[in-house]
mmCIF file of C-alpha atoms in Angstrom:
data_model
loop_
_atom_site.group_PDB
_atom_site.id
_atom_site.type_symbol
_atom_site.label_atom_id
_atom_site.label_comp_id
_atom_site.label_asym_id
_atom_site.label_seq_id
_atom_site.Cartn_x
_atom_site.Cartn_y
_atom_site.Cartn_z
ATOM 1 C CA MET A 1 -13.108 18.375 15.266
ATOM 2 C CA THR A 2 -15.766 16.311 13.556
ATOM 3 C CA THR A 3 -18.488 14.003 14.803
ATOM 4 C CA ARG A 4 -17.919 11.316 12.169
ATOM 5 C CA ALA A 5 -16.790 7.874 13.258
ATOM 6 C CA VAL A 6 -13.049 7.479 13.623
ATOM 7 C CA THR A 7 -10.952 4.470 12.678
ATOM 8 C CA ARG A 8 -10.507 2.070 15.585
ATOM 9 C CA LEU A 9 -7.341 0.010 15.338
ATOM 10 C CA ASP A 10 -5.866 -2.681 17.563
ATOM 11 C CA LYS A 11 -3.324 -0.924 19.761
ATOM 12 C CA SER A 12 -0.950 -3.857 20.202
ATOM 13 C CA ASP A 13 -0.860 -4.550 16.456
ATOM 14 C CA VAL A 14 -0.063 -0.946 15.519
ATOM 15 C CA LEU A 15 2.550 -0.600 18.250
ATOM 16 C CA ASP A 16 4.177 -3.871 17.182
ATOM 17 C CA GLY A 17 4.593 -2.368 13.719
ATOM 18 C CA LEU A 18 5.779 1.011 14.960
ATOM 19 C CA PHE A 19 8.327 -0.420 17.382
ATOM 20 C CA ALA A 20 9.539 -2.895 14.741
ATOM 21 C CA VAL A 21 10.235 -0.164 12.195
ATOM 22 C CA TRP A 22 12.017 1.940 14.814
ATOM 23 C CA ASP A 23 14.188 -1.087 15.649
ATOM 24 C CA SER A 24 14.921 -1.648 11.967
ATOM 25 C CA ILE A 25 15.874 1.985 11.398
ATOM 26 C CA GLU A 26 18.094 2.006 14.492
ATOM 27 C CA ALA A 27 19.913 -1.127 13.324
ATOM 28 C CA LEU A 28 20.296 0.298 9.822
ATOM 29 C CA LEU A 29 21.633 3.652 11.035
ATOM 30 C CA GLY A 30 23.983 1.953 13.492
ATOM 31 C CA GLY A 31 25.761 0.167 10.652
ATOM 32 C CA LEU A 32 26.353 3.198 8.435
ATOM 33 C CA SER A 33 29.636 4.923 7.664
ATOM 34 C CA GLU A 34 29.979 8.706 7.834
ATOM 35 C CA ALA A 35 29.821 8.776 4.038
ATOM 36 C CA ASP A 36 26.537 6.844 4.183
ATOM 37 C CA TRP A 37 25.056 9.404 6.581
ATOM 38 C CA ARG A 38 25.757 12.086 3.977
ATOM 39 C CA ALA A 39 24.356 10.123 1.038
ATOM 40 C CA PRO A 40 21.526 11.967 -0.742
ATOM 41 C CA THR A 41 18.091 10.367 -0.444
ATOM 42 C CA PRO A 42 15.203 10.532 -2.934
ATOM 43 C CA LEU A 43 13.775 13.412 -0.872
ATOM 44 C CA PRO A 44 14.837 16.884 -2.124
ATOM 45 C CA GLY A 45 17.362 18.564 0.156
ATOM 46 C CA TRP A 46 17.673 15.655 2.598
ATOM 47 C CA ASP A 47 20.582 13.291 3.003
ATOM 48 C CA VAL A 48 20.366 10.234 5.266
ATOM 49 C CA GLN A 49 21.101 12.352 8.328
ATOM 50 C CA GLY A 50 18.316 14.705 7.254
ATOM 51 C CA VAL A 51 15.817 11.844 7.111
ATOM 52 C CA ALA A 52 16.913 10.584 10.537
ATOM 53 C CA SER A 53 16.668 14.133 11.888
ATOM 54 C CA HIS A 54 13.147 14.456 10.540
ATOM 55 C CA ILE A 55 12.038 11.294 12.363
ATOM 56 C CA VAL A 56 13.656 12.560 15.566
ATOM 57 C CA GLY A 57 11.884 15.877 15.121
ATOM 58 C CA THR A 58 8.435 14.395 14.578
ATOM 59 C CA GLU A 59 8.680 12.106 17.600
ATOM 60 C CA SER A 60 10.060 15.014 19.662
ATOM 61 C CA PHE A 61 7.059 17.113 18.606
ATOM 62 C CA LEU A 62 4.760 14.316 19.780
ATOM 63 C CA GLU A 63 6.584 14.402 23.126
ATOM 64 C CA GLY A 64 5.783 18.119 23.389
ATOM 65 C CA ILE A 65 9.235 19.416 22.459
ATOM 66 C CA ALA A 66 9.154 22.599 20.385
ATOM 67 C CA ALA A 67 11.034 22.759 17.102
ATOM 68 C CA PRO A 68 14.372 24.628 17.247
ATOM 69 C CA GLU A 69 14.625 28.072 15.706
ATOM 70 C CA PRO A 70 15.910 27.798 12.114
ATOM 71 C CA ASP A 71 18.932 29.662 10.819
ATOM 72 C CA ILE A 72 17.023 30.784 7.709
ATOM 73 C CA ASP A 73 13.424 31.312 6.611
ATOM 74 C CA VAL A 74 12.738 27.658 5.810
ATOM 75 C CA LYS A 75 9.484 28.513 4.012
ATOM 76 C CA THR A 76 11.543 29.924 1.146
ATOM 77 C CA LEU A 77 12.990 26.482 0.346
ATOM 78 C CA ASP A 78 11.509 24.919 -2.782
ATOM 79 C CA HIS A 79 10.718 21.581 -1.113
ATOM 80 C CA VAL A 80 8.867 23.168 1.847
ATOM 81 C CA ARG A 81 5.196 23.342 0.879
ATOM 82 C CA ASN A 82 3.318 23.905 4.152
ATOM 83 C CA ASP A 83 3.625 24.473 7.903
ATOM 84 C CA ILE A 84 4.360 20.818 8.633
ATOM 85 C CA GLY A 85 7.141 20.898 6.058
ATOM 86 C CA ALA A 86 8.530 24.033 7.682
ATOM 87 C CA MET A 87 8.585 22.378 11.114
ATOM 88 C CA ASN A 88 10.320 19.337 9.622
ATOM 89 C CA GLU A 89 12.965 21.534 8.075
ATOM 90 C CA CYS A 90 13.713 23.243 11.398
ATOM 91 C CA TRP A 91 14.735 19.890 12.860
ATOM 92 C CA VAL A 92 16.623 18.813 9.743
ATOM 93 C CA ARG A 93 18.717 21.973 9.697
ATOM 94 C CA HIS A 94 19.286 21.926 13.460
ATOM 95 C CA LEU A 95 20.450 18.314 13.646
ATOM 96 C CA GLY A 96 22.082 18.271 10.229
ATOM 97 C CA THR A 97 25.242 19.965 11.538
ATOM 98 C CA GLN A 98 25.659 17.633 14.519
ATOM 99 C CA PRO A 99 27.747 14.442 14.554
ATOM 100 C CA SER A 100 25.865 11.446 13.203
ATOM 101 C CA SER A 101 26.478 9.642 16.492
ATOM 102 C CA SER A 102 24.591 12.396 18.319
ATOM 103 C CA VAL A 103 21.643 12.106 15.940
ATOM 104 C CA LEU A 104 21.556 8.339 16.467
ATOM 105 C CA GLU A 105 21.561 8.844 20.234
ATOM 106 C CA ARG A 106 18.706 11.360 19.906
ATOM 107 C CA PHE A 107 16.804 8.822 17.813
ATOM 108 C CA ARG A 108 17.279 6.122 20.459
ATOM 109 C CA ALA A 109 16.299 8.431 23.307
ATOM 110 C CA VAL A 110 13.169 9.886 21.730
ATOM 111 C CA THR A 111 11.845 6.560 20.471
ATOM 112 C CA GLU A 112 12.418 5.016 23.886
ATOM 113 C CA GLY A 113 10.413 7.801 25.473
ATOM 114 C CA ARG A 114 7.658 7.411 22.917
ATOM 115 C CA ARG A 115 7.493 3.647 23.489
ATOM 116 C CA LYS A 116 6.826 4.176 27.169
ATOM 117 C CA ALA A 117 4.216 6.866 26.545
ATOM 118 C CA LEU A 118 2.378 4.797 23.932
ATOM 119 C CA GLU A 119 2.384 1.627 26.003
ATOM 120 C CA ALA A 120 0.913 3.567 28.920
ATOM 121 C CA MET A 121 -2.014 4.942 26.894
ATOM 122 C CA SER A 122 -5.478 3.703 27.797
ATOM 123 C CA ASP A 123 -7.823 2.325 25.145
ATOM 124 C CA GLU A 124 -9.919 5.462 25.597
ATOM 125 C CA GLN A 125 -6.936 7.673 24.797
ATOM 126 C CA TRP A 126 -5.929 5.426 21.882
ATOM 127 C CA ASN A 127 -9.362 5.664 20.279
ATOM 128 C CA ALA A 128 -9.903 9.362 21.054
ATOM 129 C CA GLU A 129 -10.242 11.791 18.163
ATOM 130 C CA THR A 130 -7.284 14.029 17.435
ATOM 131 C CA PHE A 131 -5.790 16.057 14.600
ATOM 132 C CA THR A 132 -3.765 13.921 12.175
ATOM 133 C CA PRO A 133 -2.242 14.315 8.699
ATOM 134 C CA ALA A 134 -5.422 12.582 7.456
ATOM 135 C CA GLY A 135 -7.699 15.085 9.212
ATOM 136 C CA PRO A 136 -9.599 14.473 12.459
ATOM 137 C CA GLU A 137 -9.067 10.795 13.279
ATOM 138 C CA SER A 138 -8.332 8.441 16.147
ATOM 139 C CA TYR A 139 -4.946 8.589 17.846
ATOM 140 C CA GLY A 140 -4.546 4.960 16.795
ATOM 141 C CA ARG A 141 -4.942 5.933 13.132
ATOM 142 C CA PHE A 142 -2.376 8.684 13.700
ATOM 143 C CA MET A 143 0.074 6.056 14.940
ATOM 144 C CA ARG A 144 -0.574 3.881 11.892
ATOM 145 C CA ILE A 145 0.312 6.933 9.809
ATOM 146 C CA ARG A 146 3.511 7.149 11.867
ATOM 147 C CA VAL A 147 4.246 3.511 10.973
ATOM 148 C CA PHE A 148 3.782 4.361 7.295
ATOM 149 C CA ASP A 149 5.928 7.499 7.514
ATOM 150 C CA CYS A 150 8.785 5.779 9.359
ATOM 151 C CA TRP A 151 8.639 2.709 7.105
ATOM 152 C CA MET A 152 8.747 4.890 3.988
ATOM 153 C CA HIS A 153 11.744 6.738 5.386
ATOM 154 C CA GLU A 154 13.484 3.445 6.116
ATOM 155 C CA GLN A 155 13.099 2.617 2.422
ATOM 156 C CA ASP A 156 14.407 6.106 1.532
ATOM 157 C CA ILE A 157 17.537 5.441 3.571
ATOM 158 C CA ARG A 158 17.949 1.982 2.063
ATOM 159 C CA VAL A 159 17.751 3.397 -1.466
ATOM 160 C CA ALA A 160 20.318 6.078 -0.569
ATOM 161 C CA VAL A 161 22.881 3.629 0.830
ATOM 162 C CA GLN A 162 22.077 0.859 -1.684
ATOM 163 C CA ARG A 163 20.897 -1.611 0.939
ATOM 164 C CA PRO A 164 17.402 -2.486 -0.328
ATOM 165 C CA SER A 165 15.049 -4.490 1.843
ATOM 166 C CA SER A 166 15.109 -8.205 1.148
ATOM 167 C CA ASP A 167 11.874 -10.090 0.560
ATOM 168 C CA ALA A 168 12.063 -11.347 4.151
ATOM 169 C CA GLU A 169 12.636 -7.822 5.499
ATOM 170 C CA LEU A 170 9.593 -6.566 3.598
ATOM 171 C CA LYS A 171 7.344 -8.936 5.495
ATOM 172 C CA GLY A 172 6.021 -8.094 8.950
ATOM 173 C CA ALA A 173 3.666 -5.783 10.781
ATOM 174 C CA ALA A 174 5.275 -2.496 9.699
ATOM 175 C CA SER A 175 5.034 -3.275 5.981
ATOM 176 C CA ARG A 176 1.488 -4.614 6.308
ATOM 177 C CA LEU A 177 0.288 -1.594 8.279
ATOM 178 C CA SER A 178 1.967 0.785 5.840
ATOM 179 C CA LEU A 179 0.121 -0.811 2.944
ATOM 180 C CA ASP A 180 -3.081 -0.703 5.005
ATOM 181 C CA GLU A 181 -2.590 3.040 5.355
ATOM 182 C CA VAL A 182 -2.079 3.466 1.613
ATOM 183 C CA ALA A 183 -5.196 1.363 0.955
ATOM 184 C CA ALA A 184 -7.233 3.616 3.257
ATOM 185 C CA THR A 185 -6.571 6.577 0.945
ATOM 186 C CA LEU A 186 -7.474 4.922 -2.343
ATOM 187 C CA GLY A 187 -11.160 5.824 -2.294
ATOM 188 C CA PHE A 188 -10.115 9.484 -2.115
ATOM 189 C CA VAL A 189 -7.500 9.024 -4.850
ATOM 190 C CA VAL A 190 -9.880 7.217 -7.209
ATOM 191 C CA GLY A 191 -12.953 9.360 -6.642
ATOM 192 C CA LYS A 192 -11.759 12.825 -5.660
ATOM 193 C CA LEU A 193 -8.381 13.131 -7.370
ATOM 194 C CA ALA A 194 -8.663 10.877 -10.426
ATOM 195 C CA LYS A 195 -12.417 11.458 -10.817
ATOM 196 C CA ALA A 196 -13.163 7.912 -11.914
ATOM 197 C CA PRO A 197 -16.702 7.858 -13.367
ATOM 198 C CA GLU A 198 -19.768 6.464 -11.617
ATOM 199 C CA GLY A 199 -19.854 2.680 -11.777
ATOM 200 C CA SER A 200 -16.081 2.287 -11.991
ATOM 201 C CA ARG A 201 -14.562 -0.787 -10.383
ATOM 202 C CA ILE A 202 -10.815 -0.392 -9.873
ATOM 203 C CA LEU A 203 -8.596 -3.346 -9.009
ATOM 204 C CA PHE A 204 -5.135 -2.687 -7.580
ATOM 205 C CA ASP A 205 -3.303 -5.981 -8.157
ATOM 206 C CA LEU A 206 -0.184 -5.730 -6.012
ATOM 207 C CA THR A 207 2.569 -8.309 -6.369
ATOM 208 C CA GLY A 208 5.741 -9.376 -4.568
ATOM 209 C CA PRO A 209 6.257 -10.119 -0.853
ATOM 210 C CA LEU A 210 3.488 -7.665 0.076
ATOM 211 C CA ALA A 211 1.051 -9.008 -2.520
ATOM 212 C CA ARG A 212 -2.615 -8.181 -2.075
ATOM 213 C CA ASN A 213 -5.638 -7.068 -4.068
ATOM 214 C CA ILE A 214 -7.357 -3.785 -3.201
ATOM 215 C CA ARG A 215 -10.706 -2.987 -4.793
ATOM 216 C CA VAL A 216 -12.331 0.431 -5.084
ATOM 217 C CA LYS A 217 -15.892 0.878 -6.318
ATOM 218 C CA VAL A 218 -17.486 4.167 -7.347
ATOM 219 C CA ASP A 219 -21.126 4.075 -6.259
ATOM 220 C CA GLY A 220 -22.101 7.644 -5.480
ATOM 221 C CA ARG A 221 -18.712 7.963 -3.850
ATOM 222 C CA ALA A 222 -15.552 5.920 -4.217
ATOM 223 C CA ALA A 223 -14.790 3.462 -1.429
ATOM 224 C CA VAL A 224 -12.632 0.415 -0.794
ATOM 225 C CA VAL A 225 -14.758 -2.750 -0.952
ATOM 226 C CA ASP A 226 -14.175 -6.436 -0.303
ATOM 227 C CA ASP A 227 -15.412 -7.539 -3.735
ATOM 228 C CA PHE A 228 -17.258 -6.405 -6.842
ATOM 229 C CA GLY A 229 -20.189 -8.765 -6.372
ATOM 230 C CA GLY A 230 -19.052 -11.102 -9.133
ATOM 231 C CA LEU A 231 -18.447 -8.298 -11.660
ATOM 232 C CA GLU A 232 -15.144 -7.747 -13.430
ATOM 233 C CA PRO A 233 -13.050 -4.623 -12.757
ATOM 234 C CA THR A 234 -13.417 -1.785 -15.233
ATOM 235 C CA ALA A 235 -9.759 -0.776 -14.771
ATOM 236 C CA THR A 236 -6.723 -2.496 -13.298
ATOM 237 C CA VAL A 237 -3.419 -1.233 -11.926
ATOM 238 C CA ARG A 238 -0.828 -3.991 -11.453
ATOM 239 C CA ALA A 239 2.501 -3.259 -9.761
ATOM 240 C CA ASP A 240 5.004 -4.549 -7.240
ATOM 241 C CA ALA A 241 3.584 -3.569 -3.851
ATOM 242 C CA LEU A 242 6.738 -1.782 -2.664
ATOM 243 C CA GLN A 243 6.868 0.200 -5.888
ATOM 244 C CA PHE A 244 3.199 1.046 -5.397
ATOM 245 C CA THR A 245 3.996 2.598 -2.023
ATOM 246 C CA ARG A 246 6.817 4.565 -3.653
ATOM 247 C CA LEU A 247 4.318 6.012 -6.134
ATOM 248 C CA ALA A 248 1.906 6.807 -3.305
ATOM 249 C CA GLY A 249 4.690 8.589 -1.444
ATOM 250 C CA GLY A 250 5.824 10.593 -4.460
ATOM 251 C CA ARG A 251 9.189 8.837 -4.532
ATOM 252 C CA PRO A 252 11.275 7.497 -7.418
ATOM 253 C CA MET A 253 10.994 3.752 -7.927
ATOM 254 C CA CYS A 254 13.275 1.435 -5.960
ATOM 255 C CA PRO A 255 15.916 0.099 -8.405
ATOM 256 C CA ALA A 256 15.984 -3.296 -6.658
ATOM 257 C CA ARG A 257 12.304 -4.102 -7.319
ATOM 258 C CA PRO A 258 10.320 -4.751 -10.528
ATOM 259 C CA GLN A 259 9.463 -1.346 -11.941
ATOM 260 C CA ASP A 260 6.749 -2.010 -14.513
ATOM 261 C CA VAL A 261 3.261 -0.677 -13.798
ATOM 262 C CA GLU A 262 0.706 -2.495 -15.944
ATOM 263 C CA LEU A 263 -2.631 -0.883 -16.762
ATOM 264 C CA GLY A 264 -5.690 -2.849 -17.833
ATOM 265 C CA GLY A 265 -9.304 -2.241 -18.788
ATOM 266 C CA ASP A 266 -10.042 1.470 -19.116
ATOM 267 C CA LYS A 267 -6.414 2.529 -19.410
ATOM 268 C CA ASP A 268 -7.247 6.244 -19.433
ATOM 269 C CA VAL A 269 -8.857 5.967 -15.996
ATOM 270 C CA ALA A 270 -6.080 3.665 -14.740
ATOM 271 C CA ALA A 271 -3.396 6.098 -15.938
ATOM 272 C CA ARG A 272 -5.186 9.032 -14.300
ATOM 273 C CA ILE A 273 -5.237 7.131 -10.996
ATOM 274 C CA VAL A 274 -1.515 6.350 -11.159
ATOM 275 C CA GLU A 275 -0.725 9.994 -11.955
ATOM 276 C CA ARG A 276 -2.588 11.106 -8.828
ATOM 277 C CA LEU A 277 -1.397 8.455 -6.408
ATOM 278 C CA ASN A 278 0.958 10.820 -4.569
ATOM 279 C CA PHE A 279 -1.151 11.832 -1.563
ATOM 280 C CA VAL A 280 1.445 12.485 1.134
ATOM 281 C CA ILE A 281 1.964 15.905 2.679
#
């Protein structure tokens, strides 16, 4: 563990988003045909049932349930890149052969158990440092990452079954928190991965129902800032906000949303940033 300050997030706000996305996924899965459950998603090797199985597996892990033994060496699969990916694949293969109705019931049961456990957590437990996909961070930050992960997988399912989120469905706590989580990584993307030069001022101009501006300044290190102190950005990336999250998650663009990504200012730096946006495990 580290001694650096962790991110402190409002528990009720994060749980509102997490529970909302679970409700949305449950409603979506409950209306699918058997053919829909077998529809391929943008994620290599996973159909809709595979994505649902992955969510069940992650929440089961957080409840202390060990992953099932796989039928093959999952680390030999091309899309498995690390130990977390291997654990995910154990659940996907285990639940992938079961009836879709059983997977839906597992989803309902595990998320209900997680709701109770999360609601019962004290503020001290919520803000305590723990291991997360973003490194040592607060448990609250971990749960915001869970919002992002589940929300991204909802969009994966929607793309697979051709039921894209409407503008109204894109609004709400889950979408906002997911974009907050993406924004929290952009200093790392701009400075560490894209190596934007000292003095760079990068504006991410996001449009659509989730419209917002995110600014990153390189001053010794790259960090998200509220403003540029009256100065103009040196590079701009303009995109539909949902499509921006697809890029950040290493997914293909959603066909139902505007797909153009416009680069401004120092286009070489802007292009380098877009190329390195995929930060997920």
